[in-house]
XYZ file of C-alpha atoms in Angstrom:
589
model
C 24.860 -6.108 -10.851
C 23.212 -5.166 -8.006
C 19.628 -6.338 -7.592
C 16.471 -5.148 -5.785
C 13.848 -7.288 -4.431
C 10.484 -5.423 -4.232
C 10.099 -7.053 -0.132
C 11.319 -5.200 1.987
C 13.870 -5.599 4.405
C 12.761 -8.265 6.980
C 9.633 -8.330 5.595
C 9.624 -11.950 4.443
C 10.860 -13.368 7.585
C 8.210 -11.140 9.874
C 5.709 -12.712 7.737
C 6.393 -15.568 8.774
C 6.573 -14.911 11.898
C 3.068 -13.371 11.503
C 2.006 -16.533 10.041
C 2.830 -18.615 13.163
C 0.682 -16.229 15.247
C -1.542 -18.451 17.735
C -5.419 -17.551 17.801
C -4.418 -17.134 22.405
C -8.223 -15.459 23.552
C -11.964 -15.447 22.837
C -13.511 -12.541 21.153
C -14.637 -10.347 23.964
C -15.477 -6.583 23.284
C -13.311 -3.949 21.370
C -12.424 -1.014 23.741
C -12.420 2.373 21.547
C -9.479 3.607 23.644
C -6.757 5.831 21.727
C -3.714 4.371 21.177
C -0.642 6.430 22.410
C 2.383 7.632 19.846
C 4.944 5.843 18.068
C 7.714 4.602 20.442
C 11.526 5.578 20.415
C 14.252 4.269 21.858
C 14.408 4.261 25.473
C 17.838 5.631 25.366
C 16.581 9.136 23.025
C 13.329 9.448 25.214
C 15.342 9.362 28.219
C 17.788 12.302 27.177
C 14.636 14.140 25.905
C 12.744 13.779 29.244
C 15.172 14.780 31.200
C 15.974 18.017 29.300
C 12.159 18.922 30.266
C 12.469 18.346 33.700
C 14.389 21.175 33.950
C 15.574 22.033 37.319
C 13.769 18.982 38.908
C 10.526 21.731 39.049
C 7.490 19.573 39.426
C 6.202 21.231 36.096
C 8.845 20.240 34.707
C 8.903 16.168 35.977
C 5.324 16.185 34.817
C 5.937 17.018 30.997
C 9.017 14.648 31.182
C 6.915 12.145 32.789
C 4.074 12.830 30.057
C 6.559 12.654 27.079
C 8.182 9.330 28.051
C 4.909 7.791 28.825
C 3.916 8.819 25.220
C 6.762 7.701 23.904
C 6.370 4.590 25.960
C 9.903 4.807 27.916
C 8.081 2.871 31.112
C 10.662 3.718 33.629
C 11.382 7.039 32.962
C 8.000 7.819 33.139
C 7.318 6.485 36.428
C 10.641 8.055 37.391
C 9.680 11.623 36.322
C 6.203 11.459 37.246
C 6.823 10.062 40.843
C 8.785 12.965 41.239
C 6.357 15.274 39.834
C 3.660 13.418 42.745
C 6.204 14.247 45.862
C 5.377 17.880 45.326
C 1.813 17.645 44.880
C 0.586 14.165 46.061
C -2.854 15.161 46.181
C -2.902 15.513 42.041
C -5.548 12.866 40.323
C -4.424 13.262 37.045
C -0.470 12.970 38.208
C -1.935 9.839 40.521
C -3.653 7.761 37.799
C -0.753 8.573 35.173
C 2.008 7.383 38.277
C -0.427 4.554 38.851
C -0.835 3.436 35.044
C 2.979 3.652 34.520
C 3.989 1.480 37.513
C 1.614 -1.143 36.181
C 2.893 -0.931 32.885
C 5.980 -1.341 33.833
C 5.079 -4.170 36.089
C 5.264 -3.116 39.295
C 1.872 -3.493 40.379
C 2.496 -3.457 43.898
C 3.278 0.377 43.715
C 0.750 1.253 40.939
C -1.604 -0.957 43.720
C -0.670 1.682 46.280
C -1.114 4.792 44.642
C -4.683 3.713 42.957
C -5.700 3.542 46.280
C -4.608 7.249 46.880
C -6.697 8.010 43.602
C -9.415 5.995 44.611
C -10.340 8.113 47.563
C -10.666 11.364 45.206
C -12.574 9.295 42.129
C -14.310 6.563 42.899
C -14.806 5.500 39.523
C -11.643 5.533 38.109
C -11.558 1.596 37.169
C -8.153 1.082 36.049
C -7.198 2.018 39.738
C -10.108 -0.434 41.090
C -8.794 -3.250 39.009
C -5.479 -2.882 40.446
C -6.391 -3.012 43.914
C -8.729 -5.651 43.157
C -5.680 -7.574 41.065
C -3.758 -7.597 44.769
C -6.117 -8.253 46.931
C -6.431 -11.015 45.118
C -2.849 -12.183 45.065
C -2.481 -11.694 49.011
C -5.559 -13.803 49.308
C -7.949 -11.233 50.016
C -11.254 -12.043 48.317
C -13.888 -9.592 49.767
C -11.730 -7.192 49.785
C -11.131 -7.683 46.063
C -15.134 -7.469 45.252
C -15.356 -4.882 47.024
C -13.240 -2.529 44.979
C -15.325 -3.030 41.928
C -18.305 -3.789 42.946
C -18.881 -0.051 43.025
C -18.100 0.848 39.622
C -20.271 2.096 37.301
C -21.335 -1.168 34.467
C -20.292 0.804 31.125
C -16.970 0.323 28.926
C -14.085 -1.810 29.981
C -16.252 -2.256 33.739
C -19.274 -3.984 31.874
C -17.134 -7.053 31.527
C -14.110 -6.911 34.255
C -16.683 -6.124 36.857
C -18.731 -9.425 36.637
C -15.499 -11.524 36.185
C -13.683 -10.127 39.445
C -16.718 -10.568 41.698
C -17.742 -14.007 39.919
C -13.628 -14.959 41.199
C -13.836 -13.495 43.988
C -16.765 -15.115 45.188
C -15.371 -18.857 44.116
C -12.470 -18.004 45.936
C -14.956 -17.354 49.168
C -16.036 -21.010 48.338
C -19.098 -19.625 46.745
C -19.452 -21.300 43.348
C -23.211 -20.450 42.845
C -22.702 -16.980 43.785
C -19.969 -16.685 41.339
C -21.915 -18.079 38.869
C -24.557 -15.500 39.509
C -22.285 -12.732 39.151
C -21.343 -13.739 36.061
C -24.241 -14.020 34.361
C -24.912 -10.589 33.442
C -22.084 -11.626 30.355
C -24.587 -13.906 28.684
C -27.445 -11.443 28.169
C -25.221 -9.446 25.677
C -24.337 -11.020 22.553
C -20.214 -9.592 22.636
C -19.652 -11.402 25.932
C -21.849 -14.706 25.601
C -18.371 -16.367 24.489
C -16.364 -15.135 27.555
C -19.548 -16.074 29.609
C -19.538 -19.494 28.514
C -15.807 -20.049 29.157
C -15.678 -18.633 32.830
C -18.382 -20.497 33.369
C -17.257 -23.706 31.993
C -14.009 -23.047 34.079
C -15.917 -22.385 37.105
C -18.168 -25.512 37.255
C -14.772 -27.690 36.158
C -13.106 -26.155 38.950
C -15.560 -26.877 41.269
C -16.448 -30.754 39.700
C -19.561 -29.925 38.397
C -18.848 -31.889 35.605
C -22.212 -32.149 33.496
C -22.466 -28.168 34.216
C -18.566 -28.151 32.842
C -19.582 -30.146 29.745
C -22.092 -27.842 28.856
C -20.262 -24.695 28.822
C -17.414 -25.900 27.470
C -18.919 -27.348 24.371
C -20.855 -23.991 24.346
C -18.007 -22.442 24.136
C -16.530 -24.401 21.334
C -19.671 -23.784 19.217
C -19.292 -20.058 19.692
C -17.924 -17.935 16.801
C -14.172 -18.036 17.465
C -14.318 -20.376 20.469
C -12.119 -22.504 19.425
C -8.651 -21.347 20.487
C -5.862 -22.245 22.088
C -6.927 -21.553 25.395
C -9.957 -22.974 25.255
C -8.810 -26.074 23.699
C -6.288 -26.804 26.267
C -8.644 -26.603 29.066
C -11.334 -28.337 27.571
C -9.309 -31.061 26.337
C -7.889 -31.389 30.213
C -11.311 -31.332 31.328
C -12.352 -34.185 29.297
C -9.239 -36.310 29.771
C -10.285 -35.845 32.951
C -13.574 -37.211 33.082
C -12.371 -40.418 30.841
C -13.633 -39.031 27.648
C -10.235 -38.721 25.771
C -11.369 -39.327 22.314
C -13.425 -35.776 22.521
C -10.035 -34.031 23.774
C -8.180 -35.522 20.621
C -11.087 -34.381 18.493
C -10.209 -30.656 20.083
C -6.977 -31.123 19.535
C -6.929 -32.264 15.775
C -9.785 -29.136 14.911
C -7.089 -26.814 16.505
C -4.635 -28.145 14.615
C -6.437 -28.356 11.257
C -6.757 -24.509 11.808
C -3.064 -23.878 13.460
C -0.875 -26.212 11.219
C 2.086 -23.961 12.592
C 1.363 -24.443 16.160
C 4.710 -26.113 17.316
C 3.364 -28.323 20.351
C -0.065 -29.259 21.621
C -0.019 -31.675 24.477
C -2.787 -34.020 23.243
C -1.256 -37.189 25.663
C -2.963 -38.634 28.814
C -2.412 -35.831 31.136
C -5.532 -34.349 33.086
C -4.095 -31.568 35.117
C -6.806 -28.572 35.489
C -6.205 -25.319 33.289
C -7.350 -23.499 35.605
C -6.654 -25.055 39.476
C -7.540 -22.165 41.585
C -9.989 -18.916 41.451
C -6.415 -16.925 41.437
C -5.787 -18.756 37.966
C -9.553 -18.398 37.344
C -8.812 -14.286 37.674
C -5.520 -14.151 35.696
C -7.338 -16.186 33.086
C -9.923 -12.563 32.934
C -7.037 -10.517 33.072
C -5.758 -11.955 29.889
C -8.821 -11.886 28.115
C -9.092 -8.431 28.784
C -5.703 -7.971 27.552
C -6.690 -9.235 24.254
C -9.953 -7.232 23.925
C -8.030 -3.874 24.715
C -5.623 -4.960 22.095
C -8.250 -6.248 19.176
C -9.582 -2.512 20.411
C -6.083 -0.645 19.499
C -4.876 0.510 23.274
C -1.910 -1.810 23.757
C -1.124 0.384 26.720
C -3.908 -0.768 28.364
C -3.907 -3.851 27.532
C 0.005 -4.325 28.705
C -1.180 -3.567 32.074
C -3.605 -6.653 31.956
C -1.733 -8.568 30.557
C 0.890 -7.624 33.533
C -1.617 -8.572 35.826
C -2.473 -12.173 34.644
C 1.408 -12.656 35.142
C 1.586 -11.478 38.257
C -1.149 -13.851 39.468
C 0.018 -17.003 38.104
C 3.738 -16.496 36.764
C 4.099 -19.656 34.506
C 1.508 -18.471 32.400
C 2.876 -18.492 29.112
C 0.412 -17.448 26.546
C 0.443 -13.683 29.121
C 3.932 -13.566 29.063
C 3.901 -13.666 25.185
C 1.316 -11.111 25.642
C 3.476 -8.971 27.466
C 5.900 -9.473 25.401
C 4.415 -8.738 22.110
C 3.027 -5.360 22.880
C 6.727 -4.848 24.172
C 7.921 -5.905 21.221
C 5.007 -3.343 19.166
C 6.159 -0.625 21.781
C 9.731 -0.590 20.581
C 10.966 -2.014 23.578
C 12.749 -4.754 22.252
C 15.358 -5.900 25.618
C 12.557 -5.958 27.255
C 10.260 -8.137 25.490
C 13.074 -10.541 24.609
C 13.680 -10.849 28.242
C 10.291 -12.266 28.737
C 10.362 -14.682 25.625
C 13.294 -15.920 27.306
C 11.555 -17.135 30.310
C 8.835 -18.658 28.687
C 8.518 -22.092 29.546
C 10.257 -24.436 26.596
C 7.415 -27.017 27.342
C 4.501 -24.508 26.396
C 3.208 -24.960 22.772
C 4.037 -20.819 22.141
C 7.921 -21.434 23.169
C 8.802 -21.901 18.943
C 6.791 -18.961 18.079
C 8.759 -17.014 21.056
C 11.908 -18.154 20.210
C 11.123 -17.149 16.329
C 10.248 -13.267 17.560
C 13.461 -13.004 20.005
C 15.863 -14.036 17.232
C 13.749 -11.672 15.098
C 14.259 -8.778 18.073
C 18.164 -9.603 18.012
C 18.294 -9.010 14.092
C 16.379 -5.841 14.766
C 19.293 -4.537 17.646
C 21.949 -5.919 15.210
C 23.100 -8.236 17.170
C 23.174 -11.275 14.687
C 25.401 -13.515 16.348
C 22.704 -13.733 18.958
C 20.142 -14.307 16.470
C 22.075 -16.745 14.404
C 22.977 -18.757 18.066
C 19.361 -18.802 18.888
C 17.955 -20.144 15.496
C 20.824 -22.600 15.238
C 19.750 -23.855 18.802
C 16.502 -24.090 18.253
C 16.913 -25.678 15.017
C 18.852 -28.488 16.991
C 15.978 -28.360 19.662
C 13.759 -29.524 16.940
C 15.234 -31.067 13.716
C 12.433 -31.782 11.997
C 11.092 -28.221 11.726
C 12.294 -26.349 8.732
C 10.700 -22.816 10.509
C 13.844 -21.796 12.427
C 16.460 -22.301 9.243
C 14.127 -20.231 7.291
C 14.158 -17.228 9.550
C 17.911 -17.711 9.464
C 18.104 -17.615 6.377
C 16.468 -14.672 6.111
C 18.549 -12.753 8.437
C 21.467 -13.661 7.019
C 20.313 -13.282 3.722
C 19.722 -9.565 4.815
C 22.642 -8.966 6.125
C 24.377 -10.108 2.223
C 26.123 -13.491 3.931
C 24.477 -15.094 0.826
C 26.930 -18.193 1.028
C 25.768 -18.306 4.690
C 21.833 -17.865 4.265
C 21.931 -20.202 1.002
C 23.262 -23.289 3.140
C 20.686 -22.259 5.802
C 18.066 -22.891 3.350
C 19.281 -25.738 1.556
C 19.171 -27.121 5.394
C 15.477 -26.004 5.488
C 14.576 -27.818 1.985
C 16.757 -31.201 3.043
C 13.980 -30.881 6.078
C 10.510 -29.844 3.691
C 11.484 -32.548 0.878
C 8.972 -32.221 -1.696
C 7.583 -28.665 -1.719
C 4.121 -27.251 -2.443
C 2.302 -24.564 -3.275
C 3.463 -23.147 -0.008
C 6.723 -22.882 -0.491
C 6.998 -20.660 -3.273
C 8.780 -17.538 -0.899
C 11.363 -20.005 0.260
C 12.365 -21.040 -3.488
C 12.633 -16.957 -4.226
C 14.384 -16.330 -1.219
C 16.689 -18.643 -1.644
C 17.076 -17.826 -5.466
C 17.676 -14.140 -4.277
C 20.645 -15.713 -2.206
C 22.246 -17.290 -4.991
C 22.190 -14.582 -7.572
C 23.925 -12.682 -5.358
C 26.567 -15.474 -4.388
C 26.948 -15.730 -8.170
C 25.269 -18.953 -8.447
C 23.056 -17.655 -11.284
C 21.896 -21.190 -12.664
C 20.531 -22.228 -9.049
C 19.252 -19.226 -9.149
C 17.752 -19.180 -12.255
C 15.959 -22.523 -11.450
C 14.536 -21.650 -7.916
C 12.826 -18.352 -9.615
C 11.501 -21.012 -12.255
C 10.323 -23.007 -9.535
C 8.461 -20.384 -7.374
C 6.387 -19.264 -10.814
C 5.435 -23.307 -11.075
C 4.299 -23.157 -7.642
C 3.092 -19.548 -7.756
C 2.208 -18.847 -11.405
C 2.412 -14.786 -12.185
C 3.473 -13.770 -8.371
C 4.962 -10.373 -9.403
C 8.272 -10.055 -6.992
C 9.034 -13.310 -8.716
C 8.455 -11.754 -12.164
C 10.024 -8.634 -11.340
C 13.763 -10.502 -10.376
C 14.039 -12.822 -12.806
C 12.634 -11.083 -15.486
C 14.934 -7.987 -14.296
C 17.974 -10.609 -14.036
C 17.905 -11.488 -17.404
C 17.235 -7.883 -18.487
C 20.464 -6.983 -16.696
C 22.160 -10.431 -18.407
C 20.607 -9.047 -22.027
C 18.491 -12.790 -22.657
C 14.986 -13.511 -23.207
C 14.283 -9.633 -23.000
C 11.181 -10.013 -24.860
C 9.896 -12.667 -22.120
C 11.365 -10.599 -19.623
C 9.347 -7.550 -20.974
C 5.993 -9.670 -20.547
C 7.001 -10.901 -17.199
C 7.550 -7.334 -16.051
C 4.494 -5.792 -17.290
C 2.652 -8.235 -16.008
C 4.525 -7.845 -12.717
C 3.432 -3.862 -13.148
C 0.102 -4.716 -13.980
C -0.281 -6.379 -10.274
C 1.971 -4.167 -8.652
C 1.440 -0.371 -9.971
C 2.661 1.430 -6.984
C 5.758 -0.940 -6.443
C 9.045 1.619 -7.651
C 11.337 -1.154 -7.771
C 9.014 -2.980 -10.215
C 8.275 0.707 -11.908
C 11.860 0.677 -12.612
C 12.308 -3.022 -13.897
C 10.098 -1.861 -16.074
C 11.739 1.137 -17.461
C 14.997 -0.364 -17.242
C 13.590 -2.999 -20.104
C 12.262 -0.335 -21.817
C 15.530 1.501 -21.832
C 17.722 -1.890 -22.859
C 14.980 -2.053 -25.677
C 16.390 1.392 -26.521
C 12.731 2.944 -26.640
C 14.679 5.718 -24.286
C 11.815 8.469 -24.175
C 9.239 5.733 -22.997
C 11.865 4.410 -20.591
C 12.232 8.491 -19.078
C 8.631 8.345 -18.371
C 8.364 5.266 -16.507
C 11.527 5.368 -14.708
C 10.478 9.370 -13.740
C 7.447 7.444 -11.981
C 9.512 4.766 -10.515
C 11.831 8.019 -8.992
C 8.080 9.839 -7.767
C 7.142 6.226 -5.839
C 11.040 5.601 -4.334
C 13.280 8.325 -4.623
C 15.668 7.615 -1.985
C 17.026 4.116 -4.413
C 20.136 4.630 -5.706
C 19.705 2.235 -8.617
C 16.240 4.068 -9.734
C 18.096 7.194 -9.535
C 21.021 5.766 -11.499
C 18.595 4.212 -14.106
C 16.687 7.253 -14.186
C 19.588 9.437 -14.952
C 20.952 6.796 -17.756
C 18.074 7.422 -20.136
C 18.098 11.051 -19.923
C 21.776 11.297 -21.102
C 20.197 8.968 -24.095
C 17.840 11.692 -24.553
C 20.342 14.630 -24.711
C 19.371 15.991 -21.289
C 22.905 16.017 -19.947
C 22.381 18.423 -16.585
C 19.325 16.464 -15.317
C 21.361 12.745 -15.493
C 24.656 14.066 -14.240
C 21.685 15.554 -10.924
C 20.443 11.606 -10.946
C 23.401 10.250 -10.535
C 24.473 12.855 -8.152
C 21.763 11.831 -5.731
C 22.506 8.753 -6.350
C 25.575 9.115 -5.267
C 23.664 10.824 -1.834
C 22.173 7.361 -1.304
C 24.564 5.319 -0.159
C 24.836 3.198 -2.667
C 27.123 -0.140 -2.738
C 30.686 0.156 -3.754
C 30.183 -1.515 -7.434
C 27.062 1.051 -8.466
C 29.288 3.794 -6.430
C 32.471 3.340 -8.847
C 29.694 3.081 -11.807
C 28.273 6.937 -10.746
C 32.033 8.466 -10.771
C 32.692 6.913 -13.989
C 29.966 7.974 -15.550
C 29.687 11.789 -13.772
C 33.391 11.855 -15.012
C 32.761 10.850 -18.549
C 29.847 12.923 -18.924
C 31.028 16.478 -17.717
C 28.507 19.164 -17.028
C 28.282 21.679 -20.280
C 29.821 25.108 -20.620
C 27.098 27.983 -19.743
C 26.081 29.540 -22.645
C 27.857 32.669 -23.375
C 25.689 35.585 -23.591
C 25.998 38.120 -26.455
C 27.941 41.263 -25.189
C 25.367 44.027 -25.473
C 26.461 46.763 -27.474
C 25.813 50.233 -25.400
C 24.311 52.728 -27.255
C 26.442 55.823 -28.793
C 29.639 53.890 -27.496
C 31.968 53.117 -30.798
């Protein structure tokens, strides 16, 4: 029998991965920037740019350059389009796109250099300002940093980065009121009263102005989404700090009442400063306006800010995830593994990193690495049931069903008594064991996920299709499914549970119609096509089953369904074309 769950393939595990998503930045602005195309691998956008560049002309370099930045391929595009600038270094649009690809692919020394170059030909180009700013900074450079914004025009991304690199910059000139003044432009508009009161509140603690500090912060906490995890570790340091630790395990507990999946949030006796320098104080803005340009759909842009908060202050985990993730969105998977690696196994985002780079090694089939890193960090943390879930769901995708059932009865040995909640690990792990062949295990986790999840209809749709294929309780199963269809009318694979009932009822014309809409919403299943083509040979249309099980045959299908298609396209030969009358012709005897 070969069953169908109506989740796709990862699906349950990414969403829990989704789930464990950490609420990292205050709510800024959203940045109507377009978002580039979908990426490709780097190895196909490689070959394609470099059939372009065809004969090294500049012309050509530029459209290679332009494709793989499109397609997101960082370092061919810098490659191409650096080679397109040697022949006409003097080209804006070739300097900014050289410039924004360096960055993005973190090499913001270079992108620094050549956004000077641009600088001197637009004056406004702000990307290129930031940049410059960004290393100034880093080299220690702070009036050199305000002065390359402080010329930009106060409108779209500028409005906000403007105020927070000359507010830094002047702290870092030991100018806290100054700084303080620059910044407050931020809390005259509503968008950017939030990231107004944090800097602020980061500013004064910096400088020990602590009632100034306790202000702001709690500001900031009282702000719609202020409470994050950013601005509850920094907040809670703060008060720690200032002896008022019950207030920091208040934080704390409200985070955690809100993040139940965050893995760990040092709430102990340390008082260490968030943010311990205006160079922090700057990568801290950098972030945030990573976020905004994200929230705003340009995950181009905000890679490169996100780059830039790194580059400043390097143990900076909740960036590096940053980076990461948008790697991750990009399609560059190596590369945003490699920076979930690093992440700092003390930071309360290294679980949730961990999670995503076992995730990434499913994705570039390489399991073994997956399975090694969700093993290890299930022995990093015993207690946590998060890691041998994932595993089991990437082993239960990859049909080791023996495997991913253990994985998960390791997971529930962990949970003990379940809840509500855990209603899509009983049906994963019941999909497991109907297809080890442990059908009454099976039968009794599906039970269990209804109890905990009354009339979820994936759960309907495999049991009640399980015992459909098993020929019991087919009137129950009928109900289940309909029900099932009821919630889910554009699922095929629940289309088709449907029709398949109908067609073990034997009401075969009703099953054709169904199962001809399951085909119209999947028609690239095998089994669909195979059920499909089953009730038309029960309604005498012999041609158009023997083509459904022909393209199911096309499909790929597994080797016990394969064997099933033969049998049946052998048993059920094609008719003989009709013979024609021979024509009589006229006045011929």
């Amino acid at each position: 029998m070969v069953m169908r769950a109506s989740v796709s393939r990862r699906s349950l595990a990414l969403r829990r991965l989704l789930a464990l998503g950490l609420v990292m930045i205050l709510p800024a602005c959203s940045i109507g920037l377009r978002p580039s195309g979908d990426a490709q691998s780097a190895t196909d956008d490689a070959a394609v740019a470099s059939s372009m560049a065809v004969g090294g002309s500049g012309a050509g370099n530029f459209l290679a350059g332009r494709f793989a930045q499109d397609q997101h391929d960082l370092s061919a595009a810098s490659a191409y389009l650096l080679r397109a600038l040697a022949g006409d270094p003097e080209n804006v649009e070739l300097l900014q796109r050289a410039s924004l690809s360096l960055a993005a692919e973190g090499k913001l020394d270079q992108a620094a250099a050549l956004s000077r170059r641009l600088l001197t030909f637009d004056g406004e180009a702000g990307i290129a300002a930031v940049l410059v700013a960004e290393q100034e900074v880093k080299h220690g450079n702070w009036t050199a940093a305000e002065a390359a914004v402080s010329g930009l025009p106060r409108r779209g991304l500028n409005s906000f980065m403007v105020p927070l690199v000359v507010a830094w910059a002047k702290v870092g000139e030991g100018k806290t009121d100054a700084g303080l003044d620059a910044l407050a432009p931020l809390s005259q508009v509503t968008s950017f009263a939030a990231l107004y009161d944090f800097h602020a509140a980061l500013i004064n603690d910096l400088a020990d102005r602590r009632k100034a500090a306790d202000l702001a912060y709690r500001s900031t906490m009282a702000g719609s989404g202020g409470l994050t995890l950013r601005t509850v570790e920094a907040a809670a340091a703060f008060y720690r700090r200032i002896g008022q630790s019950e207030h920091a395990t208040e934080l704390f507990d409200s985070y955690r009442k809100e993040h139940p999946d965050t893995a760990s949030l040092d709430s102990g006796t340390s008082v260490p400063r968030l943010i311990d320098s205006p160079q922090a104080g700057l990568a801290e803005a950098m972030f945030g306006a990573a976020g905004s340009l994200r929230q705003g759909n340009s995950p181009d842009l905000a890679l490169i800010f996100a780059r830039m908060a790194v580059d400043l202050q390097p143990n900076f985990p909740l960036a590096q995830v940053t980076v990461a993730d948008i790697l991750q969105e990009l399609g560059r998977l190596p590369d945003a593994n490699a920076i979930y690696a690093a992440i700092d196994p003390a930071s309360p985002v290294y679980w949730s990193a961990q999670l995503r780079l076992a995730a990434n090694l499913d994705e570039l089939n390489d399991i073994d690495g997956a399975i090694k890193t969700l093993e290890a960090l299930s022995a990093q943390a015993p207690t946590r049931a998060e890691a041998l879930i994932t595993l089991g769901d990437v082993l239960r995708q990859h049909k080791r069903w023996d495997e991913a059932v253990n994985a998960y009865d390791r997971a529930f040995a962990i949970i003990g008594v379940d809840d509500r909640n855990q209603w899509m690990l009983h049906y994963s792990r019941g999909i497991a064991l109907e297809r080890a062949k442990q059908w009454t295990r099976a039968e009794s986790d599906f039970l269990r996920a209804l109890e905990l999840e009354p009339d979820q209809p994936h759960v309907l749709n495999y049991l009640g299709y399980s015992w459909i294929e098993q020929g019991v309780n087919l009137e129950q199963a009928r109900k289940m499914i309909e029900k099932a269809v009821q919630q889910r009318p554009t699922d095929g694979y629940i289309v088709d549970s449907l029709g398949w009932v109908l067609y073990r009822a034997g009401d075969y014309r009703k099953a054709v119609t169904v199962l001809e809409r399951a085909i119209e919403l999947h028609p690239e299943d095998a089994t669909i096509n195979d059920h499909f083509g089953d009730a038309l040979l029960k309604v005498g249309r012999i041609e158009e089953a023997r083509f459904q099980w022909q393209r199911a045959l096309s499909f790929d299908p597994e080797p016990d369904l394969k064997i099933e298609l033969e049998r049946k396209l052998k048993a059920n030969p094609a008719p003989p074309p009709p013979v024609l009358p021979v024509l009589k012709t006229m006045g011929v005897k």
